Amino acid sequence: MWRSLFNGIRVSQWRGSHIASNRWSSHSAVHPEPPPPSSRPTKASLFFAQEVQKELTFLTGLDFERVFRKAKAGQAITAPQYRFVTDAELAKMYEEAKQKAHARLQMPPVMDERLPSNRLLEHDVGIAGYSAARIVFTDITFGVHDRERLVVVREPDGRLREAEGEERDRVNQIYFPKEGRKLASPVLFEPENLETVLRITLEEITSQPEGYTRLLDHNCLQFEPDHPTFIQTAETVYDHINAHAQYDALHSTRHFGPMVFHLVWNCRCDDLLVHFLEKDKVEEVESLLNLYSRFHPESATASASTELSGPDRLRVFIEKDAKKGPKIHSVLEKMSEKMKQNNTESSP
């Protein structure tokens, strides 16, 4: 247990560190809130950064059984095929399966909510009142990305403006429909209905562990990643999972990384850190602290990252930045006692 290295520091050192001692300092650090939006980089710029992608991919994990699990969608399941292969062929097949798994785990983008388009292209008072309805002009050239397609609207008063996001989505779905996407937003995504679905999903988590994944997949299918409803739905699901510690429901799925991003971005990753500690996932704890330092460069954890690592940096996080420091410390106390007990039992 705990044989791995924590950034060069053996886990056995945790027992002698301040965080595993019986003295817990509850003195007063002011736990930081996320800084105001104006002083932060965009979510997309952070999400697509190479180092952030690397950390999120690592935290997502790679469970082949889960990634290639057949969805219960009422379709016939083909019988498995068995073959005798050489070691070289087996290694090649493993790499191919690994590449396919990574493709399936491609994370949905995390973006800020799109802003209204206020760009006025022209105001021709000469045609004001010509029609009582808005007239939409769309470039339907094949091969143009939906987000880059030219869509403009002529208002009854003669103004010609760029289309708003909702108008653009509707026009794109009319001319270039995506299978499964509806023109009107399904009632599932209304807040009161979503809460009901999440409650039922939690009640059936044992028999239907893919419930959260199906809901998030439907969200990705229906909306663009910067759509207000997409962001609201995804964050509601992430917060529900965090509140009930159902992290395993998304582990090794394409939604685990965005959930981690949301929790770290909003300084709500304490319970996830506890989850990793309870499962002896020391490297995941280190990865989570790396993300926290990257997202919150003004934090004490980020300042300590240049000089400290492993349990020492975790101690700084608990004392200065964590919102649930006593809870994290309690877990470490239990782990320390368990390690002492194991060492006692193994000694001659």
mmCIF file of C-alpha atoms in Angstrom:
data_model
loop_
_atom_site.group_PDB
_atom_site.id
_atom_site.type_symbol
_atom_site.label_atom_id
_atom_site.label_comp_id
_atom_site.label_asym_id
_atom_site.label_seq_id
_atom_site.Cartn_x
_atom_site.Cartn_y
_atom_site.Cartn_z
ATOM 1 C CA MET A 1 0.000 0.000 0.000
ATOM 2 C CA TRP A 2 1.301 3.449 -0.881
ATOM 3 C CA ARG A 3 4.513 2.175 -2.398
ATOM 4 C CA SER A 4 4.607 4.769 -5.144
ATOM 5 C CA LEU A 5 6.601 7.942 -4.909
ATOM 6 C CA PHE A 6 4.831 11.232 -4.410
ATOM 7 C CA ASN A 7 6.877 13.537 -6.610
ATOM 8 C CA GLY A 8 10.121 12.181 -5.223
ATOM 9 C CA ILE A 9 8.982 11.939 -1.579
ATOM 10 C CA ARG A 10 8.107 8.537 -0.179
ATOM 11 C CA VAL A 11 4.631 8.227 1.207
ATOM 12 C CA SER A 12 6.013 6.936 4.497
ATOM 13 C CA GLN A 13 7.118 10.510 5.165
ATOM 14 C CA TRP A 14 3.468 11.529 5.470
ATOM 15 C CA ARG A 15 3.374 10.050 8.952
ATOM 16 C CA GLY A 16 6.068 12.395 10.193
ATOM 17 C CA SER A 17 4.737 15.486 8.512
ATOM 18 C CA HIS A 18 2.714 18.208 10.133
ATOM 19 C CA ILE A 19 -0.454 17.204 8.321
ATOM 20 C CA ALA A 20 -0.476 13.740 9.874
ATOM 21 C CA SER A 21 0.236 14.905 13.399
ATOM 22 C CA ASN A 22 -2.328 15.036 16.152
ATOM 23 C CA ARG A 23 -2.097 18.814 16.235
ATOM 24 C CA TRP A 24 -4.415 20.367 13.684
ATOM 25 C CA SER A 25 -4.056 24.080 13.293
ATOM 26 C CA SER A 26 -7.398 25.651 12.585
ATOM 27 C CA HIS A 27 -5.907 29.119 12.654
ATOM 28 C CA SER A 28 -7.116 31.361 10.278
ATOM 29 C CA ALA A 29 -6.509 31.332 6.838
ATOM 30 C CA VAL A 30 -8.933 33.136 4.621
ATOM 31 C CA HIS A 31 -9.921 30.563 2.017
ATOM 32 C CA PRO A 32 -9.845 32.120 -1.427
ATOM 33 C CA GLU A 33 -12.829 32.496 -3.667
ATOM 34 C CA PRO A 34 -12.390 32.401 -7.438
ATOM 35 C CA PRO A 35 -11.077 35.781 -8.608
ATOM 36 C CA PRO A 36 -13.416 38.022 -10.599
ATOM 37 C CA PRO A 37 -13.872 37.030 -14.260
ATOM 38 C CA SER A 38 -12.158 40.170 -15.538
ATOM 39 C CA SER A 39 -8.845 39.110 -13.953
ATOM 40 C CA ARG A 40 -8.863 35.516 -15.177
ATOM 41 C CA PRO A 41 -7.959 33.897 -18.489
ATOM 42 C CA THR A 42 -10.803 32.374 -20.467
ATOM 43 C CA LYS A 43 -11.845 28.824 -19.686
ATOM 44 C CA ALA A 44 -11.049 27.749 -23.244
ATOM 45 C CA SER A 45 -7.494 29.124 -23.113
ATOM 46 C CA LEU A 46 -6.823 27.110 -19.953
ATOM 47 C CA PHE A 47 -8.689 23.989 -21.032
ATOM 48 C CA PHE A 48 -6.798 23.649 -24.320
ATOM 49 C CA ALA A 49 -3.375 24.369 -22.764
ATOM 50 C CA GLN A 50 -1.131 21.352 -23.301
ATOM 51 C CA GLU A 51 -0.231 20.849 -19.647
ATOM 52 C CA VAL A 52 -3.869 21.114 -18.536
ATOM 53 C CA GLN A 53 -4.930 18.569 -21.156
ATOM 54 C CA LYS A 54 -2.194 16.250 -19.963
ATOM 55 C CA GLU A 55 -3.328 16.467 -16.339
ATOM 56 C CA LEU A 56 -7.032 16.062 -17.181
ATOM 57 C CA THR A 57 -6.301 13.060 -19.404
ATOM 58 C CA PHE A 58 -4.282 11.428 -16.624
ATOM 59 C CA LEU A 59 -7.042 12.035 -14.071
ATOM 60 C CA THR A 60 -9.673 10.615 -16.445
ATOM 61 C CA GLY A 61 -7.986 7.230 -16.428
ATOM 62 C CA LEU A 62 -8.190 4.465 -19.017
ATOM 63 C CA ASP A 63 -10.452 1.542 -18.145
ATOM 64 C CA PHE A 64 -10.870 -0.504 -21.335
ATOM 65 C CA GLU A 65 -13.822 -2.429 -19.939
ATOM 66 C CA ARG A 66 -15.710 0.779 -19.262
ATOM 67 C CA VAL A 67 -14.668 2.622 -22.421
ATOM 68 C CA PHE A 68 -15.781 -0.204 -24.722
ATOM 69 C CA ARG A 69 -18.837 -1.201 -22.721
ATOM 70 C CA LYS A 70 -21.857 -1.746 -24.932
ATOM 71 C CA ALA A 71 -24.631 0.775 -24.413
ATOM 72 C CA LYS A 72 -28.041 -0.647 -23.595
ATOM 73 C CA ALA A 73 -29.767 0.993 -26.549
ATOM 74 C CA GLY A 74 -31.907 -1.921 -27.718
ATOM 75 C CA GLN A 75 -29.445 -2.932 -30.428
ATOM 76 C CA ALA A 76 -28.243 -6.444 -31.145
ATOM 77 C CA ILE A 77 -24.828 -7.220 -29.652
ATOM 78 C CA THR A 78 -22.448 -9.152 -31.885
ATOM 79 C CA ALA A 79 -20.755 -12.230 -30.472
ATOM 80 C CA PRO A 80 -17.093 -11.792 -29.424
ATOM 81 C CA GLN A 81 -14.362 -13.241 -31.634
ATOM 82 C CA TYR A 82 -11.438 -15.243 -30.268
ATOM 83 C CA ARG A 83 -8.085 -15.518 -32.037
ATOM 84 C CA PHE A 84 -4.687 -17.052 -31.369
ATOM 85 C CA VAL A 85 -2.041 -14.371 -31.839
ATOM 86 C CA THR A 86 1.658 -13.914 -31.204
ATOM 87 C CA ASP A 87 3.038 -11.572 -28.552
ATOM 88 C CA ALA A 88 3.901 -9.034 -31.238
ATOM 89 C CA GLU A 89 0.403 -9.167 -32.698
ATOM 90 C CA LEU A 90 -1.102 -8.857 -29.225
ATOM 91 C CA ALA A 91 1.019 -5.773 -28.503
ATOM 92 C CA LYS A 92 -0.089 -4.222 -31.795
ATOM 93 C CA MET A 93 -3.752 -4.952 -31.053
ATOM 94 C CA TYR A 94 -3.345 -3.445 -27.592
ATOM 95 C CA GLU A 95 -1.936 -0.209 -29.047
ATOM 96 C CA GLU A 96 -4.782 -0.033 -31.572
ATOM 97 C CA ALA A 97 -7.330 -0.516 -28.789
ATOM 98 C CA LYS A 98 -5.568 2.159 -26.741
ATOM 99 C CA GLN A 99 -5.786 4.662 -29.606
ATOM 100 C CA LYS A 100 -9.489 3.903 -30.084
ATOM 101 C CA ALA A 101 -10.070 4.331 -26.345
ATOM 102 C CA HIS A 102 -8.347 7.726 -26.315
ATOM 103 C CA ALA A 103 -10.522 8.789 -29.262
ATOM 104 C CA ARG A 104 -13.653 7.840 -27.315
ATOM 105 C CA LEU A 105 -12.397 9.738 -24.285
ATOM 106 C CA GLN A 106 -11.991 12.983 -26.218
ATOM 107 C CA MET A 107 -13.327 15.575 -23.777
ATOM 108 C CA PRO A 108 -16.112 18.034 -24.662
ATOM 109 C CA PRO A 109 -14.665 21.570 -24.747
ATOM 110 C CA VAL A 110 -14.999 23.740 -21.666
ATOM 111 C CA MET A 111 -15.815 27.296 -22.718
ATOM 112 C CA ASP A 112 -17.191 30.517 -21.314
ATOM 113 C CA GLU A 113 -20.790 31.366 -22.099
ATOM 114 C CA ARG A 114 -21.063 33.057 -25.477
ATOM 115 C CA LEU A 115 -21.698 36.776 -25.514
ATOM 116 C CA PRO A 116 -24.564 38.440 -27.388
ATOM 117 C CA SER A 117 -23.678 39.651 -30.857
ATOM 118 C CA ASN A 118 -24.116 43.401 -31.076
ATOM 119 C CA ARG A 119 -22.505 43.888 -34.458
ATOM 120 C CA LEU A 120 -24.610 46.087 -36.722
ATOM 121 C CA LEU A 121 -23.671 45.736 -40.389
ATOM 122 C CA GLU A 122 -26.040 48.289 -41.928
ATOM 123 C CA HIS A 123 -29.122 50.382 -41.221
ATOM 124 C CA ASP A 124 -31.155 51.075 -44.347
ATOM 125 C CA VAL A 125 -34.111 53.257 -43.389
ATOM 126 C CA GLY A 126 -35.320 53.092 -46.988
ATOM 127 C CA ILE A 127 -36.613 49.530 -46.535
ATOM 128 C CA ALA A 128 -37.979 50.004 -43.028
ATOM 129 C CA GLY A 129 -41.479 48.540 -42.763
ATOM 130 C CA TYR A 130 -41.119 46.498 -45.969
ATOM 131 C CA SER A 131 -41.841 43.347 -43.993
ATOM 132 C CA ALA A 132 -43.200 42.756 -40.520
ATOM 133 C CA ALA A 133 -41.008 39.669 -40.119
ATOM 134 C CA ARG A 134 -37.279 39.273 -39.741
ATOM 135 C CA ILE A 135 -35.480 37.919 -42.800
ATOM 136 C CA VAL A 136 -32.523 35.567 -42.254
ATOM 137 C CA PHE A 137 -29.763 35.254 -44.861
ATOM 138 C CA THR A 138 -27.508 32.190 -44.607
ATOM 139 C CA ASP A 139 -24.418 30.980 -46.413
ATOM 140 C CA ILE A 140 -25.166 27.294 -47.063
ATOM 141 C CA THR A 141 -21.816 26.467 -48.674
ATOM 142 C CA PHE A 142 -20.763 22.911 -47.846
ATOM 143 C CA GLY A 143 -17.529 22.505 -45.925
ATOM 144 C CA VAL A 144 -17.869 25.686 -43.865
ATOM 145 C CA HIS A 145 -17.817 25.105 -40.098
ATOM 146 C CA ASP A 146 -21.138 25.887 -38.430
ATOM 147 C CA ARG A 147 -19.474 28.328 -36.049
ATOM 148 C CA GLU A 148 -17.917 30.252 -38.969
ATOM 149 C CA ARG A 149 -20.886 30.223 -41.321
ATOM 150 C CA LEU A 150 -22.170 33.670 -42.290
ATOM 151 C CA VAL A 151 -25.677 34.207 -40.894
ATOM 152 C CA VAL A 152 -27.225 37.698 -40.853
ATOM 153 C CA VAL A 153 -30.675 39.016 -39.989
ATOM 154 C CA ARG A 154 -32.589 41.936 -41.550
ATOM 155 C CA GLU A 155 -34.851 43.547 -38.959
ATOM 156 C CA PRO A 156 -38.219 45.115 -39.923
ATOM 157 C CA ASP A 157 -36.789 48.575 -39.153
ATOM 158 C CA GLY A 158 -34.058 48.152 -41.804
ATOM 159 C CA ARG A 159 -31.158 47.120 -39.537
ATOM 160 C CA LEU A 160 -28.885 44.343 -40.831
ATOM 161 C CA ARG A 161 -27.049 42.546 -37.998
ATOM 162 C CA GLU A 162 -25.157 39.389 -37.251
ATOM 163 C CA ALA A 163 -27.317 36.512 -36.019
ATOM 164 C CA GLU A 164 -27.428 35.754 -32.307
ATOM 165 C CA GLY A 165 -26.239 32.381 -31.056
ATOM 166 C CA GLU A 166 -29.736 30.893 -30.758
ATOM 167 C CA GLU A 167 -30.598 32.013 -34.304
ATOM 168 C CA ARG A 168 -27.363 30.587 -35.666
ATOM 169 C CA ASP A 169 -27.958 27.230 -33.956
ATOM 170 C CA ARG A 170 -31.475 27.016 -35.350
ATOM 171 C CA VAL A 171 -30.447 27.894 -38.909
ATOM 172 C CA ASN A 172 -27.547 25.428 -38.870
ATOM 173 C CA GLN A 173 -29.864 22.671 -37.664
ATOM 174 C CA ILE A 174 -32.348 23.446 -40.457
ATOM 175 C CA TYR A 175 -29.828 23.377 -43.300
ATOM 176 C CA PHE A 176 -27.276 20.952 -41.844
ATOM 177 C CA PRO A 177 -29.177 18.833 -39.295
ATOM 178 C CA LYS A 178 -27.278 16.827 -36.703
ATOM 179 C CA GLU A 179 -28.805 13.456 -35.946
ATOM 180 C CA GLY A 180 -30.513 13.448 -32.561
ATOM 181 C CA ARG A 181 -30.521 17.227 -32.110
ATOM 182 C CA LYS A 182 -33.905 18.934 -31.781
ATOM 183 C CA LEU A 183 -34.839 22.389 -33.061
ATOM 184 C CA ALA A 184 -36.494 23.177 -29.726
ATOM 185 C CA SER A 185 -34.712 22.519 -26.457
ATOM 186 C CA PRO A 186 -36.114 19.344 -24.803
ATOM 187 C CA VAL A 187 -37.983 19.886 -21.529
ATOM 188 C CA LEU A 188 -35.421 17.584 -19.893
ATOM 189 C CA PHE A 189 -33.045 20.529 -19.621
ATOM 190 C CA GLU A 190 -35.445 22.777 -17.727
ATOM 191 C CA PRO A 191 -34.020 23.225 -14.193
ATOM 192 C CA GLU A 192 -36.932 21.640 -12.324
ATOM 193 C CA ASN A 193 -36.974 18.606 -14.629
ATOM 194 C CA LEU A 194 -33.196 18.265 -14.495
ATOM 195 C CA GLU A 195 -33.274 18.133 -10.706
ATOM 196 C CA THR A 196 -35.842 15.328 -10.855
ATOM 197 C CA VAL A 197 -33.733 13.366 -13.334
ATOM 198 C CA LEU A 198 -30.636 13.775 -11.162
ATOM 199 C CA ARG A 199 -32.506 12.573 -8.083
ATOM 200 C CA ILE A 200 -33.702 9.448 -9.929
ATOM 201 C CA THR A 201 -30.221 8.877 -11.370
ATOM 202 C CA LEU A 202 -28.732 8.912 -7.880
ATOM 203 C CA GLU A 203 -31.360 6.476 -6.587
ATOM 204 C CA GLU A 204 -30.612 4.062 -9.450
ATOM 205 C CA ILE A 205 -26.831 4.528 -9.495
ATOM 206 C CA THR A 206 -26.187 0.920 -8.467
ATOM 207 C CA SER A 207 -28.282 -0.654 -11.217
ATOM 208 C CA GLN A 208 -27.774 2.106 -13.803
ATOM 209 C CA PRO A 209 -24.239 3.490 -13.261
ATOM 210 C CA GLU A 210 -24.186 5.131 -16.699
ATOM 211 C CA GLY A 211 -27.095 7.478 -15.907
ATOM 212 C CA TYR A 212 -24.941 10.587 -15.467
ATOM 213 C CA THR A 213 -22.975 9.804 -18.614
ATOM 214 C CA ARG A 214 -26.134 9.458 -20.705
ATOM 215 C CA LEU A 215 -27.422 12.787 -19.436
ATOM 216 C CA LEU A 216 -24.157 14.568 -20.256
ATOM 217 C CA ASP A 217 -23.963 12.877 -23.667
ATOM 218 C CA HIS A 218 -27.468 14.150 -24.438
ATOM 219 C CA ASN A 219 -26.373 17.619 -23.364
ATOM 220 C CA CYS A 220 -23.412 17.489 -25.776
ATOM 221 C CA LEU A 221 -25.672 16.323 -28.594
ATOM 222 C CA GLN A 222 -28.294 19.029 -28.123
ATOM 223 C CA PHE A 223 -26.169 22.136 -27.505
ATOM 224 C CA GLU A 224 -22.938 23.811 -28.532
ATOM 225 C CA PRO A 225 -20.304 23.968 -25.748
ATOM 226 C CA ASP A 226 -20.713 27.739 -25.258
ATOM 227 C CA HIS A 227 -24.520 27.593 -25.157
ATOM 228 C CA PRO A 228 -25.883 28.882 -21.816
ATOM 229 C CA THR A 229 -28.069 25.794 -21.313
ATOM 230 C CA PHE A 230 -25.176 23.450 -22.070
ATOM 231 C CA ILE A 231 -22.995 25.123 -19.451
ATOM 232 C CA GLN A 232 -25.787 25.322 -16.865
ATOM 233 C CA THR A 233 -26.731 21.658 -17.349
ATOM 234 C CA ALA A 234 -23.161 20.371 -17.242
ATOM 235 C CA GLU A 235 -22.303 22.372 -14.117
ATOM 236 C CA THR A 236 -25.521 21.269 -12.384
ATOM 237 C CA VAL A 237 -24.631 17.623 -13.025
ATOM 238 C CA TYR A 238 -21.024 18.128 -11.871
ATOM 239 C CA ASP A 239 -22.153 19.832 -8.664
ATOM 240 C CA HIS A 240 -24.672 17.048 -8.000
ATOM 241 C CA ILE A 241 -21.957 14.408 -8.439
ATOM 242 C CA ASN A 242 -19.626 16.380 -6.180
ATOM 243 C CA ALA A 243 -22.288 16.818 -3.493
ATOM 244 C CA HIS A 244 -22.906 13.061 -3.375
ATOM 245 C CA ALA A 245 -19.291 11.942 -4.032
ATOM 246 C CA GLN A 246 -20.287 9.881 -7.087
ATOM 247 C CA TYR A 247 -17.008 10.518 -8.918
ATOM 248 C CA ASP A 248 -16.622 6.902 -10.013
ATOM 249 C CA ALA A 249 -19.765 7.299 -12.127
ATOM 250 C CA LEU A 250 -17.783 9.490 -14.549
ATOM 251 C CA HIS A 251 -14.308 8.038 -14.134
ATOM 252 C CA SER A 252 -12.808 6.812 -17.407
ATOM 253 C CA THR A 253 -15.455 8.656 -19.435
ATOM 254 C CA ARG A 254 -15.008 11.760 -21.566
ATOM 255 C CA HIS A 255 -16.845 13.852 -18.974
ATOM 256 C CA PHE A 256 -14.495 13.290 -16.029
ATOM 257 C CA GLY A 257 -11.929 15.856 -17.198
ATOM 258 C CA PRO A 258 -14.481 18.675 -17.669
ATOM 259 C CA MET A 259 -15.920 17.894 -14.224
ATOM 260 C CA VAL A 260 -12.473 18.186 -12.642
ATOM 261 C CA PHE A 261 -11.931 21.436 -14.546
ATOM 262 C CA HIS A 262 -15.201 22.850 -13.178
ATOM 263 C CA LEU A 263 -14.435 21.871 -9.589
ATOM 264 C CA VAL A 264 -10.893 23.245 -9.629
ATOM 265 C CA TRP A 265 -11.914 26.430 -11.471
ATOM 266 C CA ASN A 266 -14.510 27.168 -8.777
ATOM 267 C CA CYS A 267 -12.317 26.118 -5.815
ATOM 268 C CA ARG A 268 -14.579 23.159 -4.973
ATOM 269 C CA CYS A 269 -12.113 20.297 -5.336
ATOM 270 C CA ASP A 270 -11.722 19.422 -1.622
ATOM 271 C CA ASP A 271 -14.089 16.441 -1.710
ATOM 272 C CA LEU A 272 -12.505 15.129 -4.910
ATOM 273 C CA LEU A 273 -9.096 15.335 -3.235
ATOM 274 C CA VAL A 274 -10.487 13.368 -0.282
ATOM 275 C CA HIS A 275 -11.837 10.792 -2.755
ATOM 276 C CA PHE A 276 -8.371 10.320 -4.251
ATOM 277 C CA LEU A 277 -6.739 10.069 -0.829
ATOM 278 C CA GLU A 278 -9.216 7.440 0.350
ATOM 279 C CA LYS A 279 -8.388 5.365 -2.724
ATOM 280 C CA ASP A 280 -4.621 5.753 -2.195
ATOM 281 C CA LYS A 281 -4.313 7.641 -5.477
ATOM 282 C CA VAL A 282 -1.332 9.763 -4.531
ATOM 283 C CA GLU A 283 -0.367 10.689 -8.088
ATOM 284 C CA GLU A 284 -3.904 11.922 -8.724
ATOM 285 C CA VAL A 285 -3.648 14.155 -5.655
ATOM 286 C CA GLU A 286 -0.444 15.648 -7.036
ATOM 287 C CA SER A 287 -2.078 16.164 -10.439
ATOM 288 C CA LEU A 288 -5.071 17.894 -8.843
ATOM 289 C CA LEU A 289 -2.763 20.257 -6.964
ATOM 290 C CA ASN A 290 -0.934 20.997 -10.210
ATOM 291 C CA LEU A 291 -4.210 22.072 -11.781
ATOM 292 C CA TYR A 292 -5.157 24.142 -8.748
ATOM 293 C CA SER A 293 -1.846 25.978 -8.903
ATOM 294 C CA ARG A 294 -2.266 26.588 -12.619
ATOM 295 C CA PHE A 295 -5.841 27.868 -12.302
ATOM 296 C CA HIS A 296 -5.210 29.987 -9.199
ATOM 297 C CA PRO A 297 -1.705 31.466 -9.488
ATOM 298 C CA GLU A 298 -2.501 33.894 -6.665
ATOM 299 C CA SER A 299 -3.093 31.038 -4.188
ATOM 300 C CA ALA A 300 -0.707 29.925 -1.463
ATOM 301 C CA THR A 301 -0.535 26.496 -3.096
ATOM 302 C CA ALA A 302 0.715 28.013 -6.338
ATOM 303 C CA SER A 303 3.302 30.102 -4.485
ATOM 304 C CA ALA A 304 4.532 27.021 -2.640
ATOM 305 C CA SER A 305 4.739 24.939 -5.822
ATOM 306 C CA THR A 306 8.070 26.505 -6.764
ATOM 307 C CA GLU A 307 9.716 25.299 -3.546
ATOM 308 C CA LEU A 308 7.600 22.468 -2.155
ATOM 309 C CA SER A 309 6.079 19.277 -3.519
ATOM 310 C CA GLY A 310 4.223 16.178 -2.392
ATOM 311 C CA PRO A 311 2.933 16.173 1.191
ATOM 312 C CA ASP A 312 4.494 19.561 1.977
ATOM 313 C CA ARG A 313 2.534 21.232 -0.782
ATOM 314 C CA LEU A 314 -0.610 19.404 0.311
ATOM 315 C CA ARG A 315 -0.074 20.769 3.824
ATOM 316 C CA VAL A 316 -0.017 24.302 2.399
ATOM 317 C CA PHE A 317 -3.216 23.622 0.473
ATOM 318 C CA ILE A 318 -4.971 22.296 3.586
ATOM 319 C CA GLU A 319 -3.914 25.196 5.795
ATOM 320 C CA LYS A 320 -4.276 28.076 3.340
ATOM 321 C CA ASP A 321 -6.554 27.243 0.408
ATOM 322 C CA ALA A 322 -8.818 24.322 1.272
ATOM 323 C CA LYS A 323 -12.406 25.052 2.283
ATOM 324 C CA LYS A 324 -12.665 21.696 4.059
ATOM 325 C CA GLY A 325 -9.224 21.437 5.616
ATOM 326 C CA PRO A 326 -10.348 19.558 8.762
ATOM 327 C CA LYS A 327 -12.074 16.934 6.612
ATOM 328 C CA ILE A 328 -8.934 16.353 4.543
ATOM 329 C CA HIS A 329 -6.842 16.207 7.711
ATOM 330 C CA SER A 330 -9.215 13.643 9.220
ATOM 331 C CA VAL A 331 -8.708 11.373 6.212
ATOM 332 C CA LEU A 332 -4.950 11.708 6.525
ATOM 333 C CA GLU A 333 -5.174 10.844 10.235
ATOM 334 C CA LYS A 334 -7.049 7.634 9.397
ATOM 335 C CA MET A 335 -4.532 6.774 6.690
ATOM 336 C CA SER A 336 -1.656 7.342 9.097
ATOM 337 C CA GLU A 337 -3.239 5.068 11.704
ATOM 338 C CA LYS A 338 -3.859 2.401 9.079
ATOM 339 C CA MET A 339 -0.240 2.562 7.944
ATOM 340 C CA LYS A 340 0.995 2.244 11.531
ATOM 341 C CA GLN A 341 -1.285 -0.751 12.067
ATOM 342 C CA ASN A 342 -0.057 -2.428 8.874
ATOM 343 C CA ASN A 343 3.556 -1.836 9.864
ATOM 344 C CA THR A 344 2.901 -3.300 13.326
ATOM 345 C CA GLU A 345 1.270 -6.425 11.883
ATOM 346 C CA SER A 346 4.071 -6.953 9.362
ATOM 347 C CA SER A 347 6.918 -6.563 11.891
ATOM 348 C CA PRO A 348 8.300 -9.829 13.322
#
